[in-house]
CSV table of C-alpha atoms in Angstrom, one decimal:
chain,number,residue,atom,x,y,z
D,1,UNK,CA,111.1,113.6,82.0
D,2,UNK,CA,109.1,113.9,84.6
D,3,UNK,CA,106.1,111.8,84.7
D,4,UNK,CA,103.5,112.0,87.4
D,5,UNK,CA,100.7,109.5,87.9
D,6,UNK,CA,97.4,110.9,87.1
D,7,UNK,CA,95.0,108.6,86.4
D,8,UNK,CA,93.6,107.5,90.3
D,9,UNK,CA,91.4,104.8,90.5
D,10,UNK,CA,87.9,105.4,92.4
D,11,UNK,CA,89.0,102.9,94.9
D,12,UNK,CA,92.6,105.1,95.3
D,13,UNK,CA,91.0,108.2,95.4
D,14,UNK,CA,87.9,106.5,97.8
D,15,UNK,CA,90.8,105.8,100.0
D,16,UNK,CA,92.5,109.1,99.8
D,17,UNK,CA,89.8,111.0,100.6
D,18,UNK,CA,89.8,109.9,104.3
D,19,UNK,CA,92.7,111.4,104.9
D,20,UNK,CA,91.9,114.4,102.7
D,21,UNK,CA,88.1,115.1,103.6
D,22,UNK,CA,86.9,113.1,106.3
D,23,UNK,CA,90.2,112.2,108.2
D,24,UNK,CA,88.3,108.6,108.1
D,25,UNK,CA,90.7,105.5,108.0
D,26,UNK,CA,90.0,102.1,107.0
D,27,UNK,CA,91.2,99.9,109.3
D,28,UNK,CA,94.1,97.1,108.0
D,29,UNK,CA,91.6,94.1,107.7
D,30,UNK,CA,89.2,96.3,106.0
D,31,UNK,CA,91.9,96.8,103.2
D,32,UNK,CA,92.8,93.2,103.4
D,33,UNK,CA,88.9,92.2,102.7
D,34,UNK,CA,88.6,94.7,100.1
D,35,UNK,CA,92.0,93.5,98.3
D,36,UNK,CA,91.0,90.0,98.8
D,37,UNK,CA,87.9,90.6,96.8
D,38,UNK,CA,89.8,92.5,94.1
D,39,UNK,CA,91.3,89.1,93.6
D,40,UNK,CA,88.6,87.1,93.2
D,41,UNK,CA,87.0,90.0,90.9
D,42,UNK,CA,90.3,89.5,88.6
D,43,UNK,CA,90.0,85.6,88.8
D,44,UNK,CA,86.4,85.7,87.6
D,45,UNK,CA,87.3,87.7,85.0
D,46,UNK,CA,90.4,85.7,83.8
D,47,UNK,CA,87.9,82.6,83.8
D,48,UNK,CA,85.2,84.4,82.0
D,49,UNK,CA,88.0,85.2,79.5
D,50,UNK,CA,88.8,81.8,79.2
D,51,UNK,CA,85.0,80.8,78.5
D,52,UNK,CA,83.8,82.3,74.8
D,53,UNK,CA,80.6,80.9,75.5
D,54,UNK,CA,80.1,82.6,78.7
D,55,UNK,CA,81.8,85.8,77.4
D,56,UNK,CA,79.7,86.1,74.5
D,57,UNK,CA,76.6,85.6,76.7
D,58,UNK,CA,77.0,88.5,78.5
D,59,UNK,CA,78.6,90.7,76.2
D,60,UNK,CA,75.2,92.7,75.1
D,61,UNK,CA,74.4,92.6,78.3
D,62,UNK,CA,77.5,95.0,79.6
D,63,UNK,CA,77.7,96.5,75.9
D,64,UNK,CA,73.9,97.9,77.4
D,65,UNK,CA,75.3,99.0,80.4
D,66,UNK,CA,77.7,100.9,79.1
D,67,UNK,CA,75.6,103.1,77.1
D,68,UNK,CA,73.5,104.1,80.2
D,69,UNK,CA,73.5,107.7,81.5
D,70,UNK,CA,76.0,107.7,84.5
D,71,UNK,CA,73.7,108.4,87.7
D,72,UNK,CA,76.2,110.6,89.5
D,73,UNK,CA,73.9,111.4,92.5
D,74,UNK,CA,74.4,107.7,93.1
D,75,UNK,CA,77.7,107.3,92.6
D,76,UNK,CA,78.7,109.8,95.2
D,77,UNK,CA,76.1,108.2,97.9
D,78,UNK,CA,77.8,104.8,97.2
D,79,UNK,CA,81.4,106.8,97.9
D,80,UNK,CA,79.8,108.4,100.6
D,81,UNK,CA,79.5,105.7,102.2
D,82,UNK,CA,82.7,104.1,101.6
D,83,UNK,CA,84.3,106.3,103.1
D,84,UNK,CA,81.6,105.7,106.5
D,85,UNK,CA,83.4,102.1,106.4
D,86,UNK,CA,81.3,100.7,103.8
D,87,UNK,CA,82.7,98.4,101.3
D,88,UNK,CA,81.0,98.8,98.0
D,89,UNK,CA,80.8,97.1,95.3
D,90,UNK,CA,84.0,96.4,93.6
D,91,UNK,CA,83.0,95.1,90.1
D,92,UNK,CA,81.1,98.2,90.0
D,93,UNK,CA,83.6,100.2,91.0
D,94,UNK,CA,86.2,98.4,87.9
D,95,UNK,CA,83.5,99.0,85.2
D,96,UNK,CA,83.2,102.7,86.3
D,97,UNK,CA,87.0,103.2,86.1
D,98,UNK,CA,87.0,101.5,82.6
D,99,UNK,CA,84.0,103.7,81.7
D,100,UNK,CA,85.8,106.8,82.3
D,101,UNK,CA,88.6,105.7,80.7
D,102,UNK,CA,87.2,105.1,77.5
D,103,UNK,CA,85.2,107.9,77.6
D,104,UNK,CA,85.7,111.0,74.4
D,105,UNK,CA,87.0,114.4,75.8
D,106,UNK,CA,83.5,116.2,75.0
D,107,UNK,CA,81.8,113.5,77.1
D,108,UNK,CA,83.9,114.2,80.5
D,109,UNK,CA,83.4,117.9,80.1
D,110,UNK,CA,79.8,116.9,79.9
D,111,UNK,CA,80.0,114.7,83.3
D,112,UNK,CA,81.6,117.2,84.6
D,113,UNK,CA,78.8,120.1,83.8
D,114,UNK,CA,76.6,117.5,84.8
D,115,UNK,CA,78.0,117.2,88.2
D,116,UNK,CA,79.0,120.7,88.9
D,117,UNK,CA,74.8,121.3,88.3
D,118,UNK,CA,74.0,118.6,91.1
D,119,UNK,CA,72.9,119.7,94.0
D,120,UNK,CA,76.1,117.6,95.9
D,121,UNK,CA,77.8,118.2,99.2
D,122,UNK,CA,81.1,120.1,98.7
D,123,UNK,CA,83.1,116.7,99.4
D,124,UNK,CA,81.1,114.5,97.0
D,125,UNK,CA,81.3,116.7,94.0
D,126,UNK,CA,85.2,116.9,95.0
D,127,UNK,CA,85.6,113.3,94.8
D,128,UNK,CA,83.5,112.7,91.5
D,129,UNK,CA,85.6,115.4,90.1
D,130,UNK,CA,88.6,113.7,90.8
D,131,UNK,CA,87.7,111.0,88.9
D,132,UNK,CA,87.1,112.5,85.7
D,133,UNK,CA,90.0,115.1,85.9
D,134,UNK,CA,92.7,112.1,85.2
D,135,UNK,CA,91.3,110.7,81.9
D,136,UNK,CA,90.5,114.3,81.2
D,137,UNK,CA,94.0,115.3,81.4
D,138,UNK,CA,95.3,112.2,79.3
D,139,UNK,CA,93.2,113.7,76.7
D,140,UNK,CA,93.8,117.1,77.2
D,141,UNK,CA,96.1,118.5,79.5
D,142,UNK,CA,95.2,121.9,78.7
D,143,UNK,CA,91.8,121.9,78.8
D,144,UNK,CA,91.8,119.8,82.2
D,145,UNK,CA,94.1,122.9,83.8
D,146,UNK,CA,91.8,125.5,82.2
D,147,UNK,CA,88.6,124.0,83.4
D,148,UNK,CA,89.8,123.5,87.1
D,149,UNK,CA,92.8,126.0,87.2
D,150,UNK,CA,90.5,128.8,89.4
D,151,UNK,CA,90.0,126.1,92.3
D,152,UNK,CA,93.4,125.7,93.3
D,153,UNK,CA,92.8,126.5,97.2
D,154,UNK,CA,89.9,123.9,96.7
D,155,UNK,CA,89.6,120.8,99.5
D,156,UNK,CA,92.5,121.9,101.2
D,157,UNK,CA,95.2,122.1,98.3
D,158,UNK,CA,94.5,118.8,97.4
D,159,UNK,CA,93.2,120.2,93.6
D,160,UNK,CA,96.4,122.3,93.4
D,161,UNK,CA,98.3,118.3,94.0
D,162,UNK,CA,96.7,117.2,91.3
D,163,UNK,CA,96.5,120.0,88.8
D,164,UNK,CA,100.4,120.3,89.2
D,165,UNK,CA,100.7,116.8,88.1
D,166,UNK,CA,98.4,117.5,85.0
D,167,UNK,CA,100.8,120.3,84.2
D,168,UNK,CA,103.5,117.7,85.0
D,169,UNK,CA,101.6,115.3,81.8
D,170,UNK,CA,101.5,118.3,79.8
D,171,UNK,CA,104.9,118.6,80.1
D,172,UNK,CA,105.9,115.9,78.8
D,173,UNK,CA,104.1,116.4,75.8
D,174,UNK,CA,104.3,119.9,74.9
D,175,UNK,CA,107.1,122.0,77.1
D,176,UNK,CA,106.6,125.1,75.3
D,177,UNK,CA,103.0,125.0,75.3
D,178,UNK,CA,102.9,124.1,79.2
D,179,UNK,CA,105.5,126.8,80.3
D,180,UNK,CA,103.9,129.2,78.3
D,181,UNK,CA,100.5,128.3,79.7
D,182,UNK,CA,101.9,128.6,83.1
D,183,UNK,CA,104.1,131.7,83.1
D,184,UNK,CA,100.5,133.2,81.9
D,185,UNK,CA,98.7,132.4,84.7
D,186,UNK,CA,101.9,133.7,87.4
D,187,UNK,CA,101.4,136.7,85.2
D,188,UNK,CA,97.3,137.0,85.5
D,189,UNK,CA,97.8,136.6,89.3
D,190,UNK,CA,96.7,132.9,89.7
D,191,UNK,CA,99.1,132.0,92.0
D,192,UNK,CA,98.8,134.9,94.2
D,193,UNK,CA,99.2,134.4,97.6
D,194,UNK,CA,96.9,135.3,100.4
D,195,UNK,CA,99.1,134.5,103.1
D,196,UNK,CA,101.0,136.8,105.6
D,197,UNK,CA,104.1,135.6,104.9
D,198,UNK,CA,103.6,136.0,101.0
D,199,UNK,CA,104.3,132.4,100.3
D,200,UNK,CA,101.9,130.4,97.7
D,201,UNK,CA,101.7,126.5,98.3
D,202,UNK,CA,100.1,126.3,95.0
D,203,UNK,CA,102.6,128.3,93.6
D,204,UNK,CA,105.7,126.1,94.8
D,205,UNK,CA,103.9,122.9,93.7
D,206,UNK,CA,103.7,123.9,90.1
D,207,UNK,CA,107.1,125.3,90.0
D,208,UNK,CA,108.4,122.0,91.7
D,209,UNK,CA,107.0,120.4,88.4
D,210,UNK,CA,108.7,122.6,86.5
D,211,UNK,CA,112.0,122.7,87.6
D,212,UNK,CA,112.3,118.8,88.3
D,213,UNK,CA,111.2,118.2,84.1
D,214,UNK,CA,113.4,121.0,83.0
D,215,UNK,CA,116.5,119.7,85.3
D,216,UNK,CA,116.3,116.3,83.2
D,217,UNK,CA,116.2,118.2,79.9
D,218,UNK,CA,117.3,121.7,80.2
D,219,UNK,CA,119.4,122.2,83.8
D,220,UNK,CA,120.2,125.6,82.9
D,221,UNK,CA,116.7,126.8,82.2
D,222,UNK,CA,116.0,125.1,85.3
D,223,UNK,CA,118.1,127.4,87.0
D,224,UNK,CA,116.9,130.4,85.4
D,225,UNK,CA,113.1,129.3,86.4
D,226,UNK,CA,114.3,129.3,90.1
D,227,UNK,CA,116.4,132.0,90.7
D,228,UNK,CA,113.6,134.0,89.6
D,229,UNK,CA,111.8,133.1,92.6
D,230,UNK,CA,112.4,135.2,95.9
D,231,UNK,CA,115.6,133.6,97.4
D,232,UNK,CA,113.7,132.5,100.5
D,233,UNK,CA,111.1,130.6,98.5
D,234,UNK,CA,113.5,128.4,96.2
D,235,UNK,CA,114.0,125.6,98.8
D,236,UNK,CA,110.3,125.0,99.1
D,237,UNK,CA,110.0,124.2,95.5
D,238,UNK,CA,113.1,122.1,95.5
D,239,UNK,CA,110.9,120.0,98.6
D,240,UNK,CA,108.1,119.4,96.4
D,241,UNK,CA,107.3,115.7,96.2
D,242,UNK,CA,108.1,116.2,92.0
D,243,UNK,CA,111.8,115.3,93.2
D,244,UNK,CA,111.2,112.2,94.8
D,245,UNK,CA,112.0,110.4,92.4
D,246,UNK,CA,115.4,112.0,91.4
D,247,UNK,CA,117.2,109.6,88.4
D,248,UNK,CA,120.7,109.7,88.8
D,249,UNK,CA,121.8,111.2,85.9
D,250,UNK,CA,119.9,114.4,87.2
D,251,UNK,CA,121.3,113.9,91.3
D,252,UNK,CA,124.8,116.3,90.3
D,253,UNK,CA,122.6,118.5,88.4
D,254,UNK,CA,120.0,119.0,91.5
D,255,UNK,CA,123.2,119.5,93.5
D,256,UNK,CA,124.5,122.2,91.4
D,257,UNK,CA,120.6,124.0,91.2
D,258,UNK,CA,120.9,124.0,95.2
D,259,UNK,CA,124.7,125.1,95.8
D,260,UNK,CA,123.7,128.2,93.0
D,261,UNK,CA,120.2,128.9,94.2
D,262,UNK,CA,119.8,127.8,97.5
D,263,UNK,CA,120.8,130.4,100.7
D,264,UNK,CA,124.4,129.2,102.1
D,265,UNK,CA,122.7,128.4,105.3
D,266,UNK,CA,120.2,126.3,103.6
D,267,UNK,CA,122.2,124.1,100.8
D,268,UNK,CA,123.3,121.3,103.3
D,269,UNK,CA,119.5,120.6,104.5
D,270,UNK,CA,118.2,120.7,101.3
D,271,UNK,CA,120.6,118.2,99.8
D,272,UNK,CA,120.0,116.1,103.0
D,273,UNK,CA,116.7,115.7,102.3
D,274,UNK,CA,117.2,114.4,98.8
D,275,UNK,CA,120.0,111.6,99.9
D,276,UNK,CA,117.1,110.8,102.8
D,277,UNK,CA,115.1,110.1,100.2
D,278,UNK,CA,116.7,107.0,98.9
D,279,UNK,CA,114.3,104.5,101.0
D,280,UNK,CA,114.0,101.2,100.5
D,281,UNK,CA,115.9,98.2,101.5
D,282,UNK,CA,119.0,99.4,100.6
D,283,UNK,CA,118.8,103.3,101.1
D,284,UNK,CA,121.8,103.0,102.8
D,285,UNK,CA,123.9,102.5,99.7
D,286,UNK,CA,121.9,104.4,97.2
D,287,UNK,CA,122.5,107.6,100.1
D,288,UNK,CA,126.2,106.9,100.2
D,289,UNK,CA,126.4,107.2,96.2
D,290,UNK,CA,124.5,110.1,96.4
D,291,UNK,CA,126.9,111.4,98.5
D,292,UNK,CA,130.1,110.1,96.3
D,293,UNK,CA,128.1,111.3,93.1
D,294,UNK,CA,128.0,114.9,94.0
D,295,UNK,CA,130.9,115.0,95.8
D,296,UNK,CA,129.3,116.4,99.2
D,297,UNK,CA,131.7,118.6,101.3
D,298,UNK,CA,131.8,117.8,104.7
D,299,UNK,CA,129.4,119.7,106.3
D,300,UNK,CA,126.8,118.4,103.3
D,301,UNK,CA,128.1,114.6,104.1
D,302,UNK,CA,127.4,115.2,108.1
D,303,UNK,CA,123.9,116.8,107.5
D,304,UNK,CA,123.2,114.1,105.2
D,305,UNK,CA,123.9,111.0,107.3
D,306,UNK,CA,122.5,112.2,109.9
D,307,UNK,CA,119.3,113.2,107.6
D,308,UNK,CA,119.4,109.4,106.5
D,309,UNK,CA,119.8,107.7,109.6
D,310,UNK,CA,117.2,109.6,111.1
D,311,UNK,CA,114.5,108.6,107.8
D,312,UNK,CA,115.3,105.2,108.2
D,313,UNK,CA,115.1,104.3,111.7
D,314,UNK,CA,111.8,106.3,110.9
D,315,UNK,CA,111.1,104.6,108.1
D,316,UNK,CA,112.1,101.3,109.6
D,317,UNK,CA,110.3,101.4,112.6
D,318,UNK,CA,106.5,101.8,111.1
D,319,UNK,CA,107.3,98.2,109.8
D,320,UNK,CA,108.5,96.0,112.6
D,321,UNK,CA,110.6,96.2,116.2
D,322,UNK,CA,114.3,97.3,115.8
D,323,UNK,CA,116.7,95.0,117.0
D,324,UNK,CA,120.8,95.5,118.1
D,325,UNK,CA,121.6,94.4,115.0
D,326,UNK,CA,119.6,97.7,113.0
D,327,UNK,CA,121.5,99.3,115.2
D,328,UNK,CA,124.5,97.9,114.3
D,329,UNK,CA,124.2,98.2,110.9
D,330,UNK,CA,123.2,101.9,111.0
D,331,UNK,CA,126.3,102.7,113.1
D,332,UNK,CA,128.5,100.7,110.7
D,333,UNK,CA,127.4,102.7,107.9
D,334,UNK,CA,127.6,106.2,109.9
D,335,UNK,CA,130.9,104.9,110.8
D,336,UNK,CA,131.7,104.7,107.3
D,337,UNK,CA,130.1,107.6,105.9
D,338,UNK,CA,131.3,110.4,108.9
D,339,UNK,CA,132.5,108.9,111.4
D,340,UNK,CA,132.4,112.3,113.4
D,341,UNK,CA,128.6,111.7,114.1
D,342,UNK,CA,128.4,108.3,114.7
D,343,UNK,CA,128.0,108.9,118.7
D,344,UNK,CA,125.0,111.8,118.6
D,345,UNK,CA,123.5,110.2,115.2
D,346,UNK,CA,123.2,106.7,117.7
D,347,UNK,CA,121.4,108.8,120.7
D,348,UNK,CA,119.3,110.2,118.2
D,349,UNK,CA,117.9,107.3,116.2
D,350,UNK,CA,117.8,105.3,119.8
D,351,UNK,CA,115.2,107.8,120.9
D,352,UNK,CA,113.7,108.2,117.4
D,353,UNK,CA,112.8,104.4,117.6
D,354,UNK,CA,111.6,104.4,121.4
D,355,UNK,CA,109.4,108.1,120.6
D,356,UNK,CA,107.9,105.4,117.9
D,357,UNK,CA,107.3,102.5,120.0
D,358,UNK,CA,109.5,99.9,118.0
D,359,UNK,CA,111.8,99.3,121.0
D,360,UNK,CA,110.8,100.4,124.7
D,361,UNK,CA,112.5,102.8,126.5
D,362,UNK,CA,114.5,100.8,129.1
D,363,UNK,CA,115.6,98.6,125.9
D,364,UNK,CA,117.0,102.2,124.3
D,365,UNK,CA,118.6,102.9,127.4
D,366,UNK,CA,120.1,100.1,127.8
D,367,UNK,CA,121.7,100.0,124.8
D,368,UNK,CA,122.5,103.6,124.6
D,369,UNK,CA,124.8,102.7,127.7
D,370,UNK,CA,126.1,100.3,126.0
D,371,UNK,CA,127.3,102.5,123.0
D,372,UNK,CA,128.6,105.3,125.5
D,373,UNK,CA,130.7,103.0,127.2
D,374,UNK,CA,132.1,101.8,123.8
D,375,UNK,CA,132.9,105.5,122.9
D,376,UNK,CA,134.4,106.8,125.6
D,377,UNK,CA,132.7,110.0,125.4
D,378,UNK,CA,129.4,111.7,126.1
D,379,UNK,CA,128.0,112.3,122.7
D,380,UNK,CA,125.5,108.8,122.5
D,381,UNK,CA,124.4,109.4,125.9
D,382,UNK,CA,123.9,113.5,125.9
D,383,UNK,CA,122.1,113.6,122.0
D,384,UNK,CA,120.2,110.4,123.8
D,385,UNK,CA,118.8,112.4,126.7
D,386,UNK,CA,118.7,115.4,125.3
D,387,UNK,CA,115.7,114.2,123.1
D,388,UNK,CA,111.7,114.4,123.7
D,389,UNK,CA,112.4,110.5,124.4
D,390,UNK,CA,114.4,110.8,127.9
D,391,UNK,CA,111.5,113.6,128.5
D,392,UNK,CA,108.9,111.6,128.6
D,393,UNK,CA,110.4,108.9,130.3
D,394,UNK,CA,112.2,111.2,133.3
D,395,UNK,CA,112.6,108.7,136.3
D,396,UNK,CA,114.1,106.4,134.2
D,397,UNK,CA,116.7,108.7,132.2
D,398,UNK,CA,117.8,111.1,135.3
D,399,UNK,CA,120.0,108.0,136.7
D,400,UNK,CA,121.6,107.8,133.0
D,401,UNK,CA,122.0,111.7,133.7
D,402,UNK,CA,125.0,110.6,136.1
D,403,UNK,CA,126.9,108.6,133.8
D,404,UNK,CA,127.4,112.1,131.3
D,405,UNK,CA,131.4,112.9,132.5
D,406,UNK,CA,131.3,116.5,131.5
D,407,UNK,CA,129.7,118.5,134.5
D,408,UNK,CA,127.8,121.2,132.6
D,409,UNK,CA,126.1,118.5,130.4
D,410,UNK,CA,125.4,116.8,133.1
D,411,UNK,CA,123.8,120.1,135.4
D,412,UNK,CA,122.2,121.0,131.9
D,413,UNK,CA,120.4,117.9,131.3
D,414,UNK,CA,119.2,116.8,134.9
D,415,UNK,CA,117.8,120.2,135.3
D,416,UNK,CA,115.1,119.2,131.9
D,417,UNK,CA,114.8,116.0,133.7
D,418,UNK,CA,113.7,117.4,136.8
């Protein structure tokens, strides 16, 4: 069953929403200071634990706290400015979070009519409500989605994120109830789109939810739920980040939805993006039994490797410099894998990595001359400087342009070079 994290912490969320809101970022050594402190926070705690005396000293003094009215107005200031760069204070922060989470279902409605009366900037009465709508939704799912459920356009879809993944909690607990609830509101016109194209965002996130619980339960209900969808809108629920986390009792099912639901012309991307998925250390080999698990036909197999080769020389190269040897091992398992598109999936991820800045472009050339002589033909070189890469970099690729053997490649490319 699908089980989506709801509960963010006001730190989390703080975070979040500058990205979401404010486009604000804290720097790394902001985050390093801040996670240091959390530390110390914990190890005060642990040796408060550890000290009855001490504990029991202060206990009336935090049982007294925690009866006082929750000044709202000042808890958004103190996020405000957080999100400014500000660091706040983080034992504050913990006893608010445990506050919340202890708090009864009739007093979060409460907060939340309290805050909704506030006379708050849009983005500070977002980010208190975000707070309150996890424990809320641990309580009661239902009344969480009913309270909120006429907002989902809110701050930029973000509410529509989370409100999937309260429908995601419900779920768990009550399918029938949650299905029921939802089919309700497609019927009411809650999902409605507004846009031209007739697509709702909000619309594919909740069904996303949907379909990836009822796949681990009830595949061909899942099925049933999707094909009811227009044709061009089922492989944008079937992208929804609800199937990140595909088990692997569920990967032939998810194959099966997209080979019966998905457009022809779409099956092979959208089953690339799921073995590109995989991440990690060794997303290689959980790709590869992805592959052998759903028993990918060829052209599946070729859009996948070259799907997960492309994710993790991505993914790879926000960490640290690539090296010949990440090279190496990429080609080896390409070679393994489909060995048809070992020479363009090379030139691809070579200028992948150098568009990134984890190796610099004469280093990329250099080695993508390497693997064209070591081929014999012209697909490293051509997928290489056929990319935005060679583009940017066009004094230094034309003279590579040469070295292509077939002459219409060669006209073709020196002519975007020029």
């Amino acid at each position: 069953p699908l089980k989506p994290t709801l509960f963010i912490s006001p730190a989390v969320v703080l975070l979040a929403a500058g990205l979401w809101l404010g486009g604000q970022r804290h720097t790394i050594s902001s985050l390093e200071k801040e996670s240091a402190a959390l530390r110390k926070q914990i190890a005060a705690r642990s040796t408060m634990a550890s000290d009855p005396s001490l504990a029991k000293a202060i206990a009336p003094a935090k049982s007294a706290k925690s009866k006082e009215p929750l000044d709202w107005k000042k808890i958004a200031a103190e996020f405000a400015g957080m999100q400014n760069g500000g660091m706040g204070d983080m034992r504050a922060r913990m006893r608010l979070q445990q506050r919340l989470q202890a708090m009864s279902t009739e007093e979060l409605v409460a907060s939340l009519d309290e805050i909704a009366a506030l006379d708050l900037p849009s983005e500070s009465r977002f980010m208190l409500e975000q707070m309150l709508i996890g424990p809320l939704s641990e309580k009661d799912p239902e009344l969480a989605l009913t309270k909120f459920i006429g907002r989902l356009e809110n701050n930029l879809g973000m509410m529509a994120w989370q409100l999937s993944a309260v429908m995601g909690k419900w779920l768990g607990k009550d399918p029938a109830g949650a299905t029921a609830w939802f089919d309700r509101e497609i019927a009411a016109g809650t999902f409605e789109s507004k846009a031209l194209d007739g697509k709702s965002r909000s619309r594919a996130q909740f069904e996303g939810v949907a379909v990836a619980f009822l796949l681990g339960s009830d595949p061909a209900l899942a099925a049933n739920r999707l094909s009811a969808l227009p044709a061009d809108q089922r492989d944008e629920v079937l992208s929804q980040h609800s199937f990140q986390q595909l088990k692997e009792e569920d990967q032939v099912a998810f194959a099966e939805l997209v080979r019966g639901q998905i457009p022809q012309a779409e099956q092979s991307e959208a089953l690339a993006r799921q073995a590109a998925r995989m991440g990690g250390e060794d997303g290689y080999a959980k790709a590869a039994d992805f592959m052998k698990r759903i028993e990918a036909t060829p052209a599946e197999r070729k859009a996948c490797v070259e799907e997960v080769a492309e994710s993790m020389t991505q993914r790879f190269s926000n960490q640290k410099p690539m090296t010949r040897a990440d090279f190496d091992k990429m080609r080896g398992w390409v070679g393994e894998q489909d060995p048809g598109s070992l020479g363009v999936v090379t030139g691809r991820t070579l200028a992948t990595a150098s568009q990134n800045g984890r190796i610099d472009f004469p280093e990329a050339a250099e080695l993508a001359m390497q693997y064209h002589a070591a081929a014999g033909n012209d697909d490293v070189l051509g997928a290489f400087l056929e990319s935005g890469a060679a583009r940017s970099n066009k004094d230094a690729a034309r003279p590579l342009a040469e070295k292509i053997s077939d002459p219409a490649r060669r006209e073709e490319i020196l002519k975007k070079l020029k």
